[in-house]
Structures are given as C-alpha cells and as structure tokens.
Amino acid sequence: MKDFVGTTGLIFNEPLLWDKGATGRSGFSLPRRDVDAADLDDDLNGGGPDFPDLSELDVVRHFTRLSQWNFGVDSGMYPLGSCTMKYNPKINERQAALPGFAGAHPLLPAQLSQGVLKMMFDLERYLAEITGMPAVTLQPAAGSHGELTGMMIIHAYHESKGKQRTKVLIPDTAHGTNPASATLCGFKSIPVKSNEQGILSAETIAQMMDEDTAGIMVTNPNTLGLFEENINKITEIVHSKGGLVYGDGANMNAIMGIVDVKKAGIDVLHLNLHKTFSTPHGGGGPGSGPICVTEELEHFLPVPRVIEKDGKYELCEDYPESVGKIHAFYGNFGVLIKAYSYIMSMGADLKKVSQLAVLSANYIKESLKGTFHLPYDRPCMHECVFSDKFQQAAKVITLDIAKRLMEYGYHPPTVYFPLVVQGAIMIEPTETESKEDIDGFIEAMKSIAEEAKQNPELLHAAPVIAKVRRLDETGAARNPCLAG
Amino acid sequence: MKDFVGTTGLIFNEPLLWDKGATGRSGFSLPRRDVDAADLDDDLNGGGPDFPDLSELDVVRHFTRLSQWNFGVDSGMYPLGSCTMKYNPKINERQAALPGFAGAHPLLPAQLSQGVLKMMFDLERYLAEITGMPAVTLQPAAGSHGELTGMMIIHAYHESKGKQRTKVLIPDTAHGTNPASATLCGFKSIPVKSNEQGILSAETIAQMMDEDTAGIMVTNPNTLGLFEENINKITEIVHSKGGLVYGDGANMNAIMGIVDVKKAGIDVLHLNLHKTFSTPHGGGGPGSGPICVTEELEHFLPVPRVIEKDGKYELCEDYPESVGKIHAFYGNFGVLIKAYSYIMSMGADLKKVSQLAVLSANYIKESLKGTFHLPYDRPCMHECVFSDKFQQAAKVITLDIAKRLMEYGYHPPTVYFPLVVQGAIMIEPTETESKEDIDGFIEAMKSIAEEAKQNPELLHAAPVIAKVRRLDETGAARNPCLAG
Amino acid sequence: MRYLPHTSEDITTMLRKVGLNSLDALFSTIPEECRRTADLNLPEPLSEWELNAHMDALAGSMAVSPQYKSFLGSGSYDHYIPEAVNHLLSRSEVYTAYTPYQPEISQGTLQAIYEYQTLITRLLGMEVANASLYDGASGLAEALLMAIRTTRRNKVAISRLIHPLYRRVVQTYFAPTGCEVVELPYLPNGRTDLAGLDNLDDLAAVAVQSPNFFGCIEDLKNIEEKVHADGKTLFVTCFTEPLAYGMLKSPGSCGADIACGEGQSLGIPRSFGGPGLGVFATKHKYVRNMPGRLIGQTTDKNGKRGFVLTLATREQHIRREKATSNICSNQGLCATAATMYMAFVGGTGFRELAALNRDKAHYLKSELQKAGFAISFDSPTFNEFVVEFSDGFEATYDRLLEKKIVAGLPLVPYFPELANHYVFCVTETSSKADMDALVKEVQS
Amino acid sequence: MRYLPHTSEDITTMLRKVGLNSLDALFSTIPEECRRTADLNLPEPLSEWELNAHMDALAGSMAVSPQYKSFLGSGSYDHYIPEAVNHLLSRSEVYTAYTPYQPEISQGTLQAIYEYQTLITRLLGMEVANASLYDGASGLAEALLMAIRTTRRNKVAISRLIHPLYRRVVQTYFAPTGCEVVELPYLPNGRTDLAGLDNLDDLAAVAVQSPNFFGCIEDLKNIEEKVHADGKTLFVTCFTEPLAYGMLKSPGSCGADIACGEGQSLGIPRSFGGPGLGVFATKHKYVRNMPGRLIGQTTDKNGKRGFVLTLATREQHIRREKATSNICSNQGLCATAATMYMAFVGGTGFRELAALNRDKAHYLKSELQKAGFAISFDSPTFNEFVVEFSDGFEATYDRLLEKKIVAGLPLVPYFPELANHYVFCVTETSSKADMDALVKEVQS
Ligand SMILES: Cc1ncc(COP(=O)(O)O)c(C=O)c1O
Ligand SMILES: Cc1ncc(COP(=O)(O)O)c(C=O)c1O
C-alpha cells in the first residue's frame, strides 16, 4: 500500500470515568457560599449520586484522549451517504456561543428577546425562499422530528376534512425513519417498489393510491441519489385521490436554487439544517428539522409562531387548528443560529453549493463505475450508490471494503443502505471536498478493489490500525451491557 | 508489555502546505472593498509572496492533522525536568482572549488603558510578595530575556560604581542559558564546580570570587533539583567582594510561600511565568520572564514602569538610570493575563502548590531509586535527576529509555541535562499530576528497566508507535534543509 | 468563497470526466415543471467580519446576565458551566463527527455516551438510560407512548403540576394516536392530588414531575404505592431540574418505571430553550420498548473492550415498518456536554452544588416571606417556589424589568386561577446581594 | 482546589513513601535564614466565576473596536483574524506542548514551524528564517549584534525612521557591549538620508525600516548599493508591517543580508503590544551566526520525512560558554498562528489584502489632503502616513477621543521637531464610513 492518507501514531488508553479519581478531589469551582444551610427532611434526602471525584486535569485528559479515538470532518473526507458531511464553518460556532444567544432564557418577555425572534423570523423567510414553500416552522429538533410533525399535520388535515385515513405509501427508496414517523401517527405504511431506473413510476402510484391512503412520503432526491423525475405526475395522482405528499428534503443539498419544491407538488417538506446548512452533527446531534408547508396547511403548523407587528417581533399562540407544540420551547435554537449564519454567508451562492455537490458525486460515479458495480447507471444528484457485486467472487463484501477504507484514512461511505441495493455503498462527497481529496478517495477505492482480488485477507482483517479491531455487535445485542 | 497508557490509532499523513491547494482557491474572507484602487509605482511593486491558495477546510484539516502528531500536557504526563509542565487552566485562555485585552493597542493614551495598567501594576505587587523582592518588571519576554535584562542591570550597576567588571561565576548546575546571557553583556563566564552533594560550597566561591568578578548566577533550586543550602553564605561572600547575585528563579515552583529570595541575598531574580504560573508553553513560547530586584537596583529596571497616582495608573519613563527598553512595548502582555489569572485563582494556596510539587518529586525519587542510578541521594525539590548508569551494562542509554517511555504513553523527562550528571534523566512531575498518574509513570519506568535487561532491542528500536521513528539529527545539522 | 474549494480548472476537468460541458447540464434529469425560474432571492453574502458585526448586534439586543438579574427557571436554568467543558466540546473530533455508525473510528463518541448512560442511571437510580432524546417534553411524550406500547392500554394520567409546555407536547403526540390523556389536579400544598386515580382504571401510566412546576417536591414513594396498586400501570416521573437529585431521593429508589426529563441544567447553556437534552431512563425489562439509541459495551476481535450502537432492531434500519422509535439524530453533543459536566462537578461537588441551590432559594423564599409576601404552597421545595403578590403587581414587575431584574415567571398564563402568582428560581448564580436587591425592589 | 488533585490520603501515602510525616518536613534542606516567616499575603482565591467577572471588568474598561474607531498603527496593527485560526490554536496538542525536544512526538509543532520558516523566506525573499525571536525590536537588536559578530566590526548605523521604540531597544542591547550605534537623519520626503554614510567607515551594518515609521516606503535597492559599496557591511532591513510585502519588493530581492521585524500583523491580536512575533531571516552563508532556533528537515530510521530542531551547536546546550544566542523559549505559538494565517489568506488573498490596505489608506490620505491638511512627506506609502495639523490640534484630538475616535499617533514625543504631526494607519478594518467620519470630525 503506497503512502495513503491513513497511518498510525501514538494515542492513549483511557479507563472509564468511574475507574478514575479519588473521593474528595474536585474539578469544579464551587461558587462562594453567601447564605446559611437550610436543612431538608430526611425522608426526601437521597444522599446524591455516585459520581467519581476528579480534578480538572483528570477530566480534560480523559476527554482529550477520547476525542483522539474519533474521526471527524476536520480529520478527513467523510463521504457518508445521505448525511451530507460538509465542512462546519468555525465562525458559526462563535455566533452560537455569543452570550446574548447562549444565555437567553426562552420565557423572557418578547420585548427582551427581539434579537432572537428577528433571527428566527428571517430564517423562516429564507428557508421558504430556498424551498419555494410559503410557510415554515423551526420547531422540530431533527429530521425525523420534522417527519413526525409533518405526518401530524397530514393527520390533522384529514381529520379536518372529516374522514381520517389509515395508510401511507412509502417507497423502498425512502429514508428508514419515514415509516417509523408514519407509524407514530397511527398510519400503516405501505411499501412501494421503485422501478428498474431506481425511481418511482407514476403507474405504480396510480395503482396503489386510494381514498383510504393519507398520502405518500417521498425522499427526493431519493436514497439512491436519484431525482424522482415523475414527481409532478405522482403528486397529481396523490392529490387527485385527496391525499397529501410529504417530501423528505434531507437531501436538499443537491437541488438548492434549482428545484422549486412547491412546484413539484409537495405539501409538507422537512429540511435537515445539520446537513444542508452546515451545522455540525455533534456525534449524533443536536440537529434541526424545520418543516415547510403550503398555504393550505399553514394553519396546522406548530405553535408558537414568530410574527412581526410593525417592526416588533412576537410569539403568537393564536392558531386554533395548529397541531400544537412538539418541543418544550422553540426547537434547537442554537442550531438555527449556525444555519442562519451559513445562509447569511452564502446567499444566492447556495445554488453553487448544489451544483458542486452534484458535480463531485457524478465525478466519483464516473471514476469508479468500472471498478465497483453501479446498479443504477444514471446521472446522480448529491450521492451515488455502488454495490459489492464485483467483489463477492473474492468473498469480499461491502463491510470489508468499508473497514479497509479506514486504513486508507477515509471515513467509510454509508453501507447496506438503501436496502434496494444489496451490499450498497452510498457515497456523498459534498461540495466542500477539494478535487485532490476526492481523487485521493477514488484512488483508495480502486486500490482496495485491487486488493480484493490480490489479497482479500487484508480487507477481511481490516481495520488493524484503528484504536480497536472489528467489534462483536451480535454479542453486544444478545446480552446488552448498557451501563457500568 | 501489559496494558500501559500508550497505544496506537489511526492518524493521518499530511503534505507540506505548499504541496496542497490550487491557485485561485481561498480560505480567507476578504473584506468588502469600499474604495477605489490606488496604483503603485512599478519599481516598488514586487508582486507579492509565493504562498499556496487553500480553502478553509484544507487549512483546518492540515493543522488538525499536524496537531495529532503532538504530545501536550492534556495528552498525558509530561515530566520534562526544569520545564514545570503543569496543567494550563482553560479559563485563563478565556481571559486573555477577551476583546478588551486582545484588541488593546499598546500606544493608546493611558486614560483609555486603565484596565490593563491596573492588572500589570497588581501583578508586579503579587510577584514581589511571592519572591520577597521589592521591585519587579514584567517586560522580559521569556526566562532568558529576563536573565539578559538582569545581567544588563548588574552591568549598569558596576558601571554606576565607576568600575566595570569582566567575569561572572556560573556553577555547572546553572541553566544553559545563563552563560549565554552573561556573554551577551560582554561578561566572561567562569564555570564553578558544584560539590559532591550537588550544590555549591561556600569555600569554592570564596576562592573564586574577586574584585574583577561582577557576580554569580545561581539557579536555585538548581538543575539537580537541589536547594543551594549555602546560598546565604555565598551571597555574603559575593557581596563582600562588591559583586551581585543573580538568581535564576525558573524553578520557583518548588519554593513559593517557603523561601524569601530577598533574605537569601539575591539581588536580581527572574521568574518563568510559563512554568511556575501555569501559562502554556505553546510549543516553544510565548513565555514571560519578569525580573525582581532589590531596592538598590530598582532604578535600573527597564522603562516604562507602571505607576499609580491617586487611583490612576500611568506608564512612567522618568528613570534616568534605567537600562532602557528591552521590548518594543511591555513584554508578553497576553501571557501576563494568564499568570495573573492563575495567581488570582490560587492566592496563598501557591504554598500548597510548591509543597505538592516537591512531594511528588520526592515520591518519584524514592520509588525509582533502586531501579535507576540516583547520583545525589538527598531530599530534592521540584525534580529529581537519575542516570542510565545501571542500564549501561545492557548497552541501554538514557536516549533509549526516553524513547521507550513514549511507547508507554508518557512524555520523556529532560535528558542529558544537567551536564554534571552524565546520561542525566531529569524528572519533574509538577503538582497537577495525580498520584495514580505518577504511579503509572513509576511502573512504566520500572518495566522499562526490566526490559533493558530482558530485551534491550525493544528500547533500541523505540519508538515504533509514534508518527515517525528516530530521526537523523546529525544529517539534519550536517546539511541543513531549513526551508521548502 | 472559502467553503467552496473548486477552481474553474477543477470544474472543467471534473465536468469533462462526467462528459458534460456545463454545471447546469448536471440537472438534466430534473423536469422543467418543478424547476425554479428565478435565482435565489437572498441577502448579499456577508463577509466573516460583516457576519460577526451582524450577529453581535442581534445577540447584543438580548437581556442576559450579568447585566440582567433573572429569577426565571421553569424549565431552563442558569447554572455555571466550566470553561473546560466548552474547550473539550470545541475539539472537532467531538463535534464534527456523525452518529457513530463505524465504531472502530468512533470510540470517543461511543465511550462518552456509554459514560453518559451510566452517570444518568446513577443520578436517577435507574437501570438503563438511552443516548438522549430531543428534550424533556418530547421525552415525556415518548415515555407515555412507551407505557402504552408495553401495557397495551390506551389511557394515561398526568399531573397538572408537570411543566404546562410539556403537557402540551404530550397532547400533540397523543392527538393522532387516539389514546387519552387525563390530567390530575393539584392540592393546596402544591403537590399532585391523586384522589382522582381511584376512579381511573386501566391506566397505562401515571406521570408526575418532581420537583414540580411549582417547585414543590412530590412525595414519590407514596405516589408509587398508589400507582403500582394496579400491578400493570407504569409509574413515570419527570423533571426539569436534574440538579435536584444531587440531594433528593432518586426516582429509581422511589420505584419509578420510567424517569425522564430535561438535562439542560447539566452543563448546557439555555440558548433560548434549545438544544437541550432529553434524559430518558427505565428498567432493564423494558429496554426493548425504549425509544432512542443505546450504546453497549462489547469486545473487539482481540478481546479489547469497545463500544457500539446496539439494539438497533428497535430502530428504523431493519424491519422499518415495525420500528418502535423514529429517533435518528438525537442530542448527542449535549449528552457529551452533560457527561463532561457531571465529571467535572463530581459526586461531592454535585451534592454541594445542589445544597447551595436549595439554600439560596430557601434564603430568598424566607426573605420574601419576612417581607410579607405569601408563599403559596408549603410543601418542601428545591430551587424554585411560588409567591403570591397583591393585585397590580404587574406594574412592579414591569418596573423591575426596567431595572434589569426579572422577578420570576407569572403563573397566570398557565394557571388562570393563579393570578398574581409567580414562580421564582434561584441557582448558584444568584448572589445574596442580588436577592436582597430583589426583595427591596418588590416592596418599594 | 480543582488544579490540585492530591487528596489527604494521597498525601499521607506519598509522605510515608518519602519517610516523612509532614509537608513542611520536605523542606528540611532549606536553611532558616532564607525562609519566609509569614504566609503569602495575596488576595483571597477567586472562584472561576468571580475571576470571570473580575477580568470582564478590567477588559471592559479598555478602548477597543468596534466601539472605538482607531487609526493607530505604528508597530501594532488592527487586522482581521479568521476564527479558524483561534479554533486551531486552541487545540491543546498545539498550545500545551513544550519546545519540541522529542521530535518523534512533536512533529506537529516541528512541521508547522518549518512551514513558518519557509513562508517567511518566501514573504521576504530571503534564504533562511529562524523559528522566531521575541519581537521586532529585540529582533533588530539581535540582527545588529549578529552583524557585529560576523563582520568583527563594532559600529552600526541605523535610520532615525526605524520605529523609535525599536531604536531604544537597540541602545539597551548595545550599552553593555561597548559597540556604537550611529543614527541616520531623514529627508524632507520622509525617507532616510544616507549622505552621512560616506564619512562612516568600518560599519558592521546599516539598518533601515521599510515602510518606515512615517509610513514611507524606502528605496531599498538604492540604499543597498550604497551599503554594499564597502564589501563587508551588512544591509539590515526591518519592518513593523509585513503585510506591505504583499505588494512591495521583498528585502531579499533588494539585496538585504538580514531582514527582520514584527510579525504581529500575521494573525496575532494586538494584546497591548505582546506577545508578538520577532521575524528574522538572512542568507545561508550567515546561518551559523543567526540567533534563535531552527527547524530542519530530515528522515527517520525508515527514510520517512520528519523534522527536528537543528544547529543547536549555536545554542546554550553544548559549549555553553561559546553560545552566540541565549534564546530558549521563543514565540512559537505566535509563529504557528502566523503560519495558519498565511495559509488561510493564501498568496492571492495576501496580495488582495495588501492592496486593500494601501487603497484604503490612500483614500484617507487624499481625503485629508482635500480637506486642506498637509501630508508631511511625499514618498509613496503603504497603510500609514503622516499628517500635519495646525497648532492646537491636541484639543481636537481629545474631543475625538471623547467621540471614540483615535486620530492617529502624535509624533512629537518621538520627534520633538514634528509638533502637530500625526501618523495615521488604515487597515482593512476601517470602513470608508469610518474614514469619512474622521475627516468630517477633524475639520469641525
Ligand atoms: C434522507 C433522510 N431523511 C431523514 C433523516 C433523519 O434525520 P435526523 O437524523 O435528523 O432525524 C436522515 C438522516 O439520517 C436522512 O438522511
Ligand atoms: C532553570 C531555567 N532557567 C532559564 C530558562 C530559560 O527560560 P526561557 O526558555 O523562558 O528563556 C529555563 C527554561 O528552559 C530554565 O529551566
């Protein structure tokens, strides 16, 4: 293996927190006590938690070492399909940390919260402009939360029409959270097969859509990275049967400034600000999943809503048909600041973002298609999906390829998803990766394909240079050890 | 090797900056242009430097990866003798970054700089209290800069007495920078041997001190980690011959709240704020080396000096006998903020700091003395010095021990210094290391001593798990490649 | 633009490889009818420096401490956060990573969250905790839905003294399910009135909050007996102020089946209500019905300890139509922050900090009482309590706002029957001087 | 205390190992006569939160932008610093490490400083640069001492248009050496008057600053010829504003033997004058006489590229009595910051930024001229220039301070002959609006 990005170096073992420390040690600066102690009835007193006592350095070293076991966007290319792992601008972290934002109490009187209300108001307007959808709520705390909220709105819509419906159509190319969100609203999700081109054909929908079906949840671009070309026909059909169309817009990074979601006939759309709008993923959140809806559905949006009255902003609860609240306060405000800062920094260049994200994905698709099996050889959007078909002969599977890629210094793509492609390898480079880094990744993938033929053990053994080798996930699930 | 702290994990290769990037790319947000271009005569125009063009992510990744090749105090125990690698409190970084400090221009009128002037004024008072010396300057930018300033003052003192002197006594247990600083002031440094106890005997000084000797530079505690017990006799002798005593106080971490430097007869003392007072070393600075002097020498201190006049602070130049300025402005102010914050956080507990630093060093000395040769088996101060004598039989030298220690996850001690001990291993744990971490280090040292017997190749080969193996330093010096 | 590395040469070469001659050509598969016609109508891009000025202005308009002395709590608490927490969170390996799908290169996140789960079980006296939910409110809703799944019953009873905004979120989550939510009234002493329970059977769960919205500490042990009388009903306790468990008996020790709530107090800034931390813990036997993600300990090929996402079978990836939870991204970084916070504060510190909160709140409570104001409810409290003022206090309240003092939260919007009642919160950040100033002001 | 991990048990066990029964006993070797009698008389330790409040108050009292519009430069410049620089510097592996004595685990620092040395040589057109000195002033002093070492002569001539504070530092460094410093006057056009050189022989060095203290760009090429007429004298150029070399001919291209100065402009905050960055570069042939540390490229056992501290023979460790430099700690982190800054800005950006500085300064210069004020010196300038006002301008100056405008630096303390002369500096941080406001104010 010639000199690729991945290599090894000195890192550190570190015990679990409670295997460190000594009672009486402290890592916290306890504020000076300026009042007397008030006693508490014994029958209420529990004596406090069994936490370890550590010094400040103990804790700093603990988490510094842990961090070195992680791979982040700043460590290297992170082409995790469907996750849009683009660069997280440092300056946006600064904005979110401003005392005026970080210290703001959510129940302050509106006249003392104008800055944050204006920011939210404007962000809603910008997201409306970007999607083409007129009304927006920022309350959902993540994409799936947006899906849930969206499905609640669809549920409320049918309720308001006097007749609830029981089913929702969900394509096999939709994201995994979609059915779960539908289920939470009491809908039965009906799987829909995509056609041989990897997209939905209007005919299928025409056959399946009926008066008892609340609507359809379409991920577009879908999880194969393909644009649903028949989207307008499909939405017409669904509407003609009195249904509504839910759009999963987590892949918006492919189509900003290009597609008008409203014109495509979508009724409810969620966005993942922690993907398209560059806010960090934090190792699993917090995210933010605003939803955008048509005029017809606006009055169902969660409350409170930010409104403007002659230059002053307020939170308005007065929407009797609203589905209600889905977050104690207003969603992940801190994440909104970062997305807002990103939009303010990019402006209309967001179109450029999508163009370059799609260019990079197609460049990878074309560069690797001979080497890896490309189930759907069509122009892709933000990502492209390969499979391990060519490698199976050598008993090399997607998992092996993913693990070996780590040793080359790249984060693996999303694997085994979407389910329609077996052994799927889903690659999303994003627009923030330079051509050199993308070329390095392509070279690595080719070299791995070569190794799969020459020297499959290398792949089966991988990774050998990470902090740990492959882990026993079955064992973990069979007898779960969830706390120490 | 049982499960020690050191292990290996995935890190990344990274080219040199100029081997990355592509012309026209940008990682900087150029401010909006709101004025016309003014042209420049061609004969002045040089066309600008040949720097690479990189995106923000390119640069962020570059330095993130480089950082992972480093060992810092937050990575693990860093017992580098004479360097006092204690924990650098995070909160002090916050203080130095406050816009009011970071943005302050040094030539602002005093009435607009009261905050920083007050801070400097108080810091001088606190350092005076801690050392026992009445007058302080904060201007020297590092310890050696303090030495230089101190020797300038001693030079100026003799000048003022009408007869310059040519020599300075420098013990073999003084720090390496001491003679160099003396040389810069035109003094010839005369080496003084320490006695079999590792300290200076008054007799030796009595013999060597004469009317042509400007004084002596004593590092106390000295570089063997021993307190110069005869210091008072020595200073008397030097004074009796009209000489002055320079004290290298970089090892102050051993004696805060315990020794009154003035009472020991020291005339000029420098402190290393980036050691004793917890400011970070930054991979080689910036530091800060204030000097503290007696009343007799106060009027020689560098200008400007911070003075107080009925509650207002100003910078005063009016000291005709001052040696002058040794820094364009007032020294490394940003470092002063952190040292000040540390003192404000510790108060009189600084004595505790010294007690625990000394306790830890003695604990290590007692724990390892059977295992490694201890040239001076006496109570030590902040550090203890061993040698590789016991290991030489197995052809294992100090360097091998140091390199092997890396693989155990510890930064090596200072090696081959002081020169009085050949193959010196100089260990300074500092007070911020917990007993568990110190015990881990002791265990590692013992295990290495065992390996030296059983399996010396391990040590000769070390380190094998760092980013690079041992480097060719001779080649580097023979034909220097200092720029790419 | 500094976030877009592609030079025009790069673009040309890449387009050539793709066999196209323009960026627009990349979108050939997108039908005309759903394309935008106009360019994006967004503000001119700001430079980094213009953005800073713009955001400074927005943030500068907010009312925050130290300029403002605020006695607001009610679900969002002002606690000191060690600078070291921010320092550690700012390490990009921590905050720029995704959900740890690839465990070999995500052990940092995984061990941290495993430590989070563990410390939470210790704090709440429960057996297992998940990796976090969105916030305290959705966490409570999920808890009640989980009770419905486990018990196969379709009615729950919740105390009116649960944070009113949480109750509204529960309503929203329940609306489409057809399940019923009954509310339990409160007693004059500021605790939940359980009398109603007797004529409510087949309950999937009974939920109370402690300390409750009035700041009063519920008698969990006693409630537990009533709830568990019927062997099936689950006892759900929730909280908005986890610091209380630095001194109070834990939900687990009081027999809670599910303990959930908001973890913002654990080292997370208020930032206008989010991101917070949905804390969620239960008993082993319910783990496969629990929503949200879980980290489990396991070993690698060489027998070395390691951690992985586990029990994903409950999730969306496999058997997607059967998923019991739709949670994908959660509040990972907030959970990590909470872990760091609990580690810095430590067991000893956590007890002392809790005591300090209670003692300071108690001081203000008694000072206000001495000053002649009525403490509405006499049950024991932690760091919040309710005061009743005389009519027309609104004017005083507004005058205090002018003086940059926020005199608690008016209860009337949430409890119409409680005109002139205000919830006060005192944490370690309020000094005696601040409190004395408040007492003086409310009297003048 | 959170920085002191020792519990009382720890202390007891460790003392036992040492064979002592008290902490005081550890200091038995310290004689009575030099011991402190009283405890340290220092303020009560502040908690983290008290410290923050205390420092906020001190920092809050300072006059900084954006509240203040300052046109002060003169050795300390207001340039935008990308947030990403702060982010990267805050990584503890970078800022908590010591001087890289152990190269195998210090390659990050070593490569960064090697990159610094390289970018500096490219910026200044020199062959080699060191790893940094304390600041521009001590750097100049070291340059002149180096010239004295190399030429074995003992007299240097320096321009009066070198920053006056730098000249004073040179005086201080020279005082004990017995070597002589001659100052060269300036011409009416704001450049150095070299006439004096003719009757000065055996000079070790001639030093000028460009752009000089008046902001004027010296004609280095022309000076170089005069200086090098005598084959031995070294030509030393210094600077306070390295950004100028984003457009100006580099010292190297003008034949400088040593180029040195202050690097603060390269991504380092002003911080009341320090820490800054002593930039120092020279020719290969002088490298062994160069003060300060050097990083060199080499290879490891396996032939892999790596970096080490090199040419330490010039230093204190070996042959300590012969050391040519006493520099140990330098300004490493500032050099690293400068490397990051130069990398972010890039070649293209650096040129554009330099142009923007010059253009803005030129705008203010001509606006003031239009407004009828005299531009004292007519040589070309970069981002600083001198304006002469009429008598009594002090009053206006103070009035402007009231309005939070700092109208440049009065020259008279440094050049008594230049009453009513002020140096103005304009960087990319001053907007046209700020400048127009200034022009309006100085007239009213
Ligand atoms: C297409 C798609 N939809 C929805 C989601 C769910 O978003 P979140 O993880 O924020 O709940 C994701 C993220 O995995 C996604 O990729
Ligand atoms: C005893 C002693 N004196 C002086 C110095 C020089 O200090 P600096 O590196 O700050 O110049 C050091 C640091 O190495 C030292 O240990």
Short mmCIF file of C-alpha atoms in Angstrom, two decimals, chain D residues 268-379:
data_model
loop_
_atom_site.label_atom_id
_atom_site.label_comp_id
_atom_site.label_asym_id
_atom_site.label_seq_id
_atom_site.Cartn_x
_atom_site.Cartn_y
_atom_site.Cartn_z
CA ILE D 268 -1.80 37.78 16.02
CA PRO D 269 -4.00 40.03 18.17
CA ARG D 270 -2.51 43.29 19.41
CA SER D 271 -2.84 42.35 23.10
CA PHE D 272 -1.40 45.63 24.33
CA GLY D 273 1.81 45.00 22.42
CA GLY D 274 2.58 41.39 23.13
CA PRO D 275 3.01 38.52 22.56
CA GLY D 276 4.11 39.46 19.08
CA LEU D 277 6.44 37.73 16.70
CA GLY D 278 10.09 38.51 16.06
CA VAL D 279 10.58 37.62 12.41
CA PHE D 280 14.19 37.05 11.44
CA ALA D 281 15.64 35.95 8.09
CA THR D 282 19.05 36.01 6.46
CA LYS D 283 21.28 34.34 3.88
CA HIS D 284 22.53 30.76 4.00
CA LYS D 285 26.11 31.84 4.50
CA TYR D 286 25.22 33.55 7.78
CA VAL D 287 23.07 30.79 9.22
CA ARG D 288 25.59 29.70 11.83
CA ASN D 289 25.75 33.22 13.19
CA MET D 290 21.98 33.57 13.30
CA PRO D 291 20.34 33.83 16.73
CA GLY D 292 17.31 31.79 17.68
CA ARG D 293 16.16 28.30 16.96
CA LEU D 294 15.89 26.47 13.66
CA ILE D 295 13.85 23.55 12.42
CA GLY D 296 15.36 21.36 9.75
CA GLN D 297 14.00 18.62 7.55
CA THR D 298 15.47 15.14 7.85
CA THR D 299 14.41 11.49 7.64
CA ASP D 300 13.67 8.81 10.20
CA LYS D 301 15.06 5.29 10.50
CA ASN D 302 12.67 4.17 7.77
CA GLY D 303 13.53 7.04 5.44
CA LYS D 304 10.26 8.80 6.20
CA ARG D 305 10.36 12.59 6.17
CA GLY D 306 10.47 14.27 9.55
CA PHE D 307 11.62 17.46 11.21
CA VAL D 308 13.96 18.29 14.09
CA LEU D 309 15.43 21.21 15.99
CA THR D 310 18.81 21.68 14.37
CA LEU D 311 22.10 23.61 14.52
CA ALA D 312 21.72 23.65 18.30
CA THR D 313 25.51 23.98 18.36
CA ARG D 314 24.89 27.71 18.12
CA GLU D 315 22.97 27.38 21.33
CA GLN D 316 23.39 27.04 25.04
CA HIS D 317 23.31 23.31 25.48
CA ILE D 318 26.69 22.40 24.15
CA ARG D 319 29.78 24.66 24.54
CA ARG D 320 27.62 26.82 26.76
CA GLU D 321 30.28 29.49 27.27
CA LYS D 322 30.54 29.96 23.48
CA ALA D 323 26.82 30.30 22.69
CA THR D 324 26.01 33.03 20.15
CA SER D 325 22.40 33.22 21.27
CA ASN D 326 20.65 32.93 24.60
CA ILE D 327 17.21 32.40 23.08
CA CYS D 328 15.46 29.39 24.57
CA SER D 329 11.68 29.84 24.61
CA ASN D 330 10.76 32.00 21.65
CA GLN D 331 7.32 32.97 20.30
CA GLY D 332 6.46 29.51 18.96
CA LEU D 333 2.69 29.73 19.20
CA CYS D 334 2.68 33.14 17.52
CA ALA D 335 4.78 31.72 14.69
CA THR D 336 2.27 28.89 14.39
CA ALA D 337 -0.58 31.41 14.31
CA ALA D 338 1.23 33.33 11.58
CA THR D 339 1.65 30.13 9.57
CA MET D 340 -2.06 29.41 9.85
CA TYR D 341 -2.88 32.98 8.93
CA MET D 342 -0.66 32.97 5.85
CA ALA D 343 -2.18 29.64 4.84
CA PHE D 344 -5.77 30.86 5.17
CA VAL D 345 -5.12 34.14 3.39
CA GLY D 346 -3.09 32.45 0.67
CA GLY D 347 -0.93 34.05 -1.99
CA THR D 348 -3.80 35.52 -3.95
CA GLY D 349 -5.54 36.72 -0.81
CA PHE D 350 -2.39 38.22 0.62
CA ARG D 351 -1.90 40.35 -2.49
CA GLU D 352 -5.52 41.47 -2.46
CA LEU D 353 -5.44 42.23 1.25
CA ALA D 354 -2.26 44.27 0.90
CA ALA D 355 -3.81 46.21 -1.98
CA LEU D 356 -6.94 46.84 0.06
CA ASN D 357 -4.85 48.22 2.93
CA ARG D 358 -2.93 50.51 0.66
CA ASP D 359 -6.04 51.64 -1.19
CA LYS D 360 -7.96 52.46 1.97
CA ALA D 361 -5.01 54.32 3.47
CA HIS D 362 -4.60 56.16 0.20
CA TYR D 363 -8.27 57.12 0.31
CA LEU D 364 -7.98 58.68 3.76
CA LYS D 365 -4.73 60.37 2.81
CA SER D 366 -6.28 62.09 -0.17
CA GLU D 367 -9.50 62.94 1.67
CA LEU D 368 -7.47 64.65 4.41
CA GLN D 369 -5.46 66.39 1.77
CA LYS D 370 -8.64 67.56 0.03
CA ALA D 371 -9.81 68.77 3.42
CA GLY D 372 -6.75 71.02 3.44
CA PHE D 373 -4.39 69.19 5.74
CA ALA D 374 -0.74 68.82 4.83
CA ILE D 375 0.62 65.40 4.03
CA SER D 376 4.05 65.95 5.52
CA PHE D 377 6.12 63.56 3.41
CA ASP D 378 5.51 62.86 -0.23
CA SER D 379 7.24 59.49 -0.67
#
